[in-house]
PDB file of C-alpha atoms in Angstrom:
ATOM      1  CA  MET A   1      32.211  54.422 -67.617  1.00  0.00           C
ATOM      2  CA  ARG A   2      35.804  53.931 -66.615  1.00  0.00           C
ATOM      3  CA  HIS A   3      38.088  56.910 -66.791  1.00  0.00           C
ATOM      4  CA  GLN A   4      41.451  56.422 -68.513  1.00  0.00           C
ATOM      5  CA  ARG A   5      44.264  58.229 -66.783  1.00  0.00           C
ATOM      6  CA  ARG A   6      46.716  59.983 -69.040  1.00  0.00           C
ATOM      7  CA  PRO A   7      50.392  59.554 -68.271  1.00  0.00           C
ATOM      8  CA  SER A   8      52.152  62.662 -67.032  1.00  0.00           C
ATOM      9  CA  PRO A   9      54.880  63.933 -69.331  1.00  0.00           C
ATOM     10  CA  PHE A  10      58.384  63.952 -67.912  1.00  0.00           C
ATOM     11  CA  ILE A  11      61.936  64.566 -69.118  1.00  0.00           C
ATOM     12  CA  MET A  12      64.730  62.028 -68.600  1.00  0.00           C
ATOM     13  CA  ARG A  13      68.325  63.026 -69.191  1.00  0.00           C
ATOM     14  CA  GLY A  14      71.221  60.711 -69.775  1.00  0.00           C
ATOM     15  CA  PHE A  15      69.285  58.089 -71.731  1.00  0.00           C
ATOM     16  CA  ASP A  16      70.731  56.601 -74.849  1.00  0.00           C
ATOM     17  CA  GLU A  17      68.868  54.681 -77.574  1.00  0.00           C
ATOM     18  CA  ALA A  18      68.807  51.363 -75.673  1.00  0.00           C
ATOM     19  CA  ASN A  19      67.478  52.961 -72.503  1.00  0.00           C
ATOM     20  CA  ALA A  20      64.787  54.832 -74.439  1.00  0.00           C
ATOM     21  CA  LYS A  21      63.540  51.552 -75.931  1.00  0.00           C
ATOM     22  CA  ILE A  22      63.385  49.997 -72.451  1.00  0.00           C
ATOM     23  CA  LEU A  23      61.420  52.995 -71.225  1.00  0.00           C
ATOM     24  CA  GLN A  24      58.978  52.623 -74.142  1.00  0.00           C
ATOM     25  CA  ARG A  25      58.488  48.959 -73.292  1.00  0.00           C
ATOM     26  CA  ILE A  26      57.802  49.870 -69.665  1.00  0.00           C
ATOM     27  CA  CYS A  27      55.206  52.467 -70.720  1.00  0.00           C
ATOM     28  CA  LYS A  28      53.497  49.917 -72.988  1.00  0.00           C
ATOM     29  CA  ALA A  29      53.445  47.385 -70.168  1.00  0.00           C
ATOM     30  CA  TRP A  30      51.776  49.892 -67.837  1.00  0.00           C
ATOM     31  CA  ASN A  31      49.109  50.568 -70.437  1.00  0.00           C
ATOM     32  CA  LYS A  32      48.309  46.841 -70.664  1.00  0.00           C
ATOM     33  CA  VAL A  33      48.020  46.030 -66.980  1.00  0.00           C
ATOM     34  CA  GLY A  34      45.969  42.869 -66.442  1.00  0.00           C
ATOM     35  CA  ARG A  35      43.846  42.762 -63.314  1.00  0.00           C
ATOM     36  CA  LYS A  36      44.204  39.669 -61.130  1.00  0.00           C
ATOM     37  CA  ASP A  37      40.883  40.137 -59.349  1.00  0.00           C
ATOM     38  CA  LYS A  38      38.969  38.747 -62.342  1.00  0.00           C
ATOM     39  CA  GLU A  39      40.966  35.574 -61.894  1.00  0.00           C
ATOM     40  CA  LEU A  40      40.195  35.467 -58.171  1.00  0.00           C
ATOM     41  CA  ARG A  41      36.420  35.841 -58.444  1.00  0.00           C
ATOM     42  CA  GLY A  42      35.811  32.112 -58.326  1.00  0.00           C
ATOM     43  CA  SER A  43      35.745  31.141 -61.953  1.00  0.00           C
ATOM     44  CA  SER A  44      36.531  27.514 -62.606  1.00  0.00           C
ATOM     45  CA  ASN A  45      39.770  28.229 -64.448  1.00  0.00           C
ATOM     46  CA  GLY A  46      42.971  29.944 -63.378  1.00  0.00           C
ATOM     47  CA  VAL A  47      44.591  29.973 -59.967  1.00  0.00           C
ATOM     48  CA  ILE A  48      41.371  29.566 -57.974  1.00  0.00           C
ATOM     49  CA  GLY A  49      40.197  26.652 -60.088  1.00  0.00           C
ATOM     50  CA  ASP A  50      43.533  24.893 -59.577  1.00  0.00           C
ATOM     51  CA  TYR A  51      43.318  25.569 -55.857  1.00  0.00           C
ATOM     52  CA  HIS A  52      39.831  24.061 -55.658  1.00  0.00           C
ATOM     53  CA  LYS A  53      41.024  20.953 -57.499  1.00  0.00           C
ATOM     54  CA  TRP A  54      44.000  20.625 -55.153  1.00  0.00           C
ATOM     55  CA  LEU A  55      41.814  21.158 -52.071  1.00  0.00           C
ATOM     56  CA  LYS A  56      39.292  18.549 -53.209  1.00  0.00           C
ATOM     57  CA  SER A  57      41.988  15.932 -53.818  1.00  0.00           C
ATOM     58  CA  ARG A  58      43.634  16.813 -50.498  1.00  0.00           C
ATOM     59  CA  THR A  59      40.444  16.443 -48.427  1.00  0.00           C
ATOM     60  CA  GLN A  60      39.041  13.265 -49.973  1.00  0.00           C
ATOM     61  CA  GLY A  61      40.529  10.963 -47.331  1.00  0.00           C
ATOM     62  CA  ILE A  62      39.329  12.949 -44.317  1.00  0.00           C
ATOM     63  CA  THR A  63      36.280  11.210 -42.813  1.00  0.00           C
ATOM     64  CA  TRP A  64      35.261  13.780 -40.183  1.00  0.00           C
ATOM     65  CA  LEU A  65      34.991  16.483 -42.843  1.00  0.00           C
ATOM     66  CA  GLN A  66      31.892  14.813 -44.329  1.00  0.00           C
ATOM     67  CA  LYS A  67      30.243  14.776 -40.880  1.00  0.00           C
ATOM     68  CA  LEU A  68      31.062  18.452 -40.482  1.00  0.00           C
ATOM     69  CA  LYS A  69      29.476  19.252 -43.853  1.00  0.00           C
ATOM     70  CA  CYS A  70      26.321  17.383 -42.780  1.00  0.00           C
ATOM     71  CA  LEU A  71      26.141  19.369 -39.547  1.00  0.00           C
ATOM     72  CA  ASN A  72      26.554  22.678 -41.369  1.00  0.00           C
ATOM     73  CA  GLY A  73      23.960  21.795 -44.000  1.00  0.00           C
ATOM     74  CA  GLU A  74      21.198  20.704 -41.637  1.00  0.00           C
ATOM     75  CA  GLU A  75      20.339  21.366 -38.024  1.00  0.00           C
ATOM     76  CA  ALA A  76      21.865  19.018 -35.487  1.00  0.00           C
ATOM     77  CA  GLU A  77      19.512  16.937 -33.398  1.00  0.00           C
ATOM     78  CA  VAL A  78      18.931  18.340 -29.936  1.00  0.00           C
ATOM     79  CA  PRO A  79      18.648  15.579 -27.352  1.00  0.00           C
ATOM     80  CA  GLU A  80      15.626  15.667 -25.040  1.00  0.00           C
ATOM     81  CA  GLU A  81      16.277  16.871 -21.536  1.00  0.00           C
ATOM     82  CA  SER A  82      16.113  14.282 -18.814  1.00  0.00           C
ATOM     83  CA  GLU A  83      14.037  14.784 -15.654  1.00  0.00           C
ATOM     84  CA  GLU A  84      17.237  15.283 -13.710  1.00  0.00           C
ATOM     85  CA  MET A  85      18.327  18.067 -16.086  1.00  0.00           C
ATOM     86  CA  GLN A  86      14.929  19.766 -15.810  1.00  0.00           C
ATOM     87  CA  ALA A  87      15.100  19.561 -12.003  1.00  0.00           C
ATOM     88  CA  LEU A  88      18.590  21.093 -12.044  1.00  0.00           C
ATOM     89  CA  LYS A  89      17.403  23.931 -14.278  1.00  0.00           C
ATOM     90  CA  ALA A  90      14.456  24.609 -11.942  1.00  0.00           C
ATOM     91  CA  GLU A  91      16.836  24.633  -8.948  1.00  0.00           C
ATOM     92  CA  LEU A  92      19.137  27.033 -10.783  1.00  0.00           C
ATOM     93  CA  GLU A  93      16.212  29.383 -11.473  1.00  0.00           C
ATOM     94  CA  LYS A  94      15.193  29.287  -7.793  1.00  0.00           C
ATOM     95  CA  THR A  95      18.778  30.129  -6.829  1.00  0.00           C
ATOM     96  CA  ARG A  96      18.793  33.083  -9.229  1.00  0.00           C
ATOM     97  CA  VAL A  97      15.544  34.407  -7.736  1.00  0.00           C
ATOM     98  CA  ALA A  98      16.883  33.922  -4.205  1.00  0.00           C
ATOM     99  CA  LYS A  99      20.080  35.733  -5.209  1.00  0.00           C
ATOM    100  CA  GLU A 100      18.088  38.710  -6.538  1.00  0.00           C
ATOM    101  CA  LYS A 101      16.148  39.261  -3.280  1.00  0.00           C
ATOM    102  CA  PRO A 102      19.172  40.490  -1.270  1.00  0.00           C
ATOM    103  CA  LYS A 103      20.224  42.726  -4.164  1.00  0.00           C
ATOM    104  CA  VAL A 104      16.795  44.375  -4.177  1.00  0.00           C
ATOM    105  CA  ALA A 105      16.899  44.757  -0.376  1.00  0.00           C
ATOM    106  CA  VAL A 106      20.390  46.284  -0.490  1.00  0.00           C
ATOM    107  CA  THR A 107      19.327  48.722  -3.202  1.00  0.00           C
ATOM    108  CA  ARG A 108      16.272  49.753  -1.148  1.00  0.00           C
ATOM    109  CA  VAL A 109      18.357  50.202   2.037  1.00  0.00           C
ATOM    110  CA  ARG A 110      20.980  52.261   0.182  1.00  0.00           C
ATOM    111  CA  LYS A 111      18.254  54.502  -1.224  1.00  0.00           C
ATOM    112  CA  GLU A 112      16.768  55.012   2.251  1.00  0.00           C
ATOM    113  CA  CYS A 113      20.237  55.701   3.629  1.00  0.00           C
ATOM    114  CA  ASP A 114      20.870  58.346   0.953  1.00  0.00           C
ATOM    115  CA  GLU A 115      17.503  59.964   1.715  1.00  0.00           C
ATOM    116  CA  LEU A 116      18.295  59.989   5.459  1.00  0.00           C
ATOM    117  CA  LYS A 117      21.730  61.512   4.737  1.00  0.00           C
ATOM    118  CA  ASP A 118      20.039  64.278   2.754  1.00  0.00           C
ATOM    119  CA  ILE A 119      17.557  64.922   5.586  1.00  0.00           C
ATOM    120  CA  ASN A 120      20.389  64.871   8.139  1.00  0.00           C
ATOM    121  CA  MET A 121      22.440  67.311   6.034  1.00  0.00           C
ATOM    122  CA  THR A 122      19.458  69.665   5.669  1.00  0.00           C
ATOM    123  CA  THR A 123      18.755  69.471   9.415  1.00  0.00           C
ATOM    124  CA  ALA A 124      22.417  70.085  10.262  1.00  0.00           C
ATOM    125  CA  GLU A 125      22.522  73.136   7.975  1.00  0.00           C
ATOM    126  CA  ALA A 126      19.306  74.505   9.519  1.00  0.00           C
ATOM    127  CA  LEU A 127      20.707  73.904  13.031  1.00  0.00           C
ATOM    128  CA  GLU A 128      23.949  75.669  12.075  1.00  0.00           C
ATOM    129  CA  ARG A 129      21.987  78.697  10.797  1.00  0.00           C
ATOM    130  CA  GLU A 130      19.851  78.825  13.934  1.00  0.00           C
ATOM    131  CA  THR A 131      22.925  78.511  16.152  1.00  0.00           C
ATOM    132  CA  LYS A 132      24.634  81.403  14.358  1.00  0.00           C
ATOM    133  CA  LYS A 133      21.468  83.467  14.631  1.00  0.00           C
ATOM    134  CA  ALA A 134      21.183  82.709  18.357  1.00  0.00           C
ATOM    135  CA  ARG A 135      24.855  83.608  18.905  1.00  0.00           C
ATOM    136  CA  LYS A 136      24.364  86.930  17.103  1.00  0.00           C
ATOM    137  CA  GLU A 137      21.309  87.720  19.216  1.00  0.00           C
ATOM    138  CA  GLU A 138      23.161  86.770  22.418  1.00  0.00           C
ATOM    139  CA  TRP A 139      26.175  88.863  21.412  1.00  0.00           C
ATOM    140  CA  SER A 140      23.982  91.861  20.647  1.00  0.00           C
ATOM    141  CA  ARG A 141      22.209  91.478  24.056  1.00  0.00           C
ATOM    142  CA  ASN A 142      25.529  91.209  25.890  1.00  0.00           C
ATOM    143  CA  LYS A 143      26.812  94.200  24.026  1.00  0.00           C
ATOM    144  CA  PHE A 144      24.213  96.479  25.631  1.00  0.00           C
TER     145      PHE A 144
END
């Protein structure tokens, strides 16, 4: 159910009889607003219907438009691949596989490198701790 909106009351000063009648006509016009979207929904009459008639008369002489409609309506024929095309596709696939091998090797080497860096860092930290410990022991021996 559509809700009718009530007009808000307002006071206008300085209006004479002629202006009041104009204001009443404006209020009536706002109460009888006609929606254009009904006209634009594709019915055969009105603005859209006239547009479709104009478009049809305008496109009658265009020959490639009929071919385009045929292509949109049904699937286009796909030509069979020649032996040469199949050979090129197979070569392209081999190239892709060959291109992936170095990427895999690089990824593996980087992973090993990161692991070795971690081991090296751990070893360096352990060596640093042992060196400090040895220095402390040596200092305490030299102290006595």
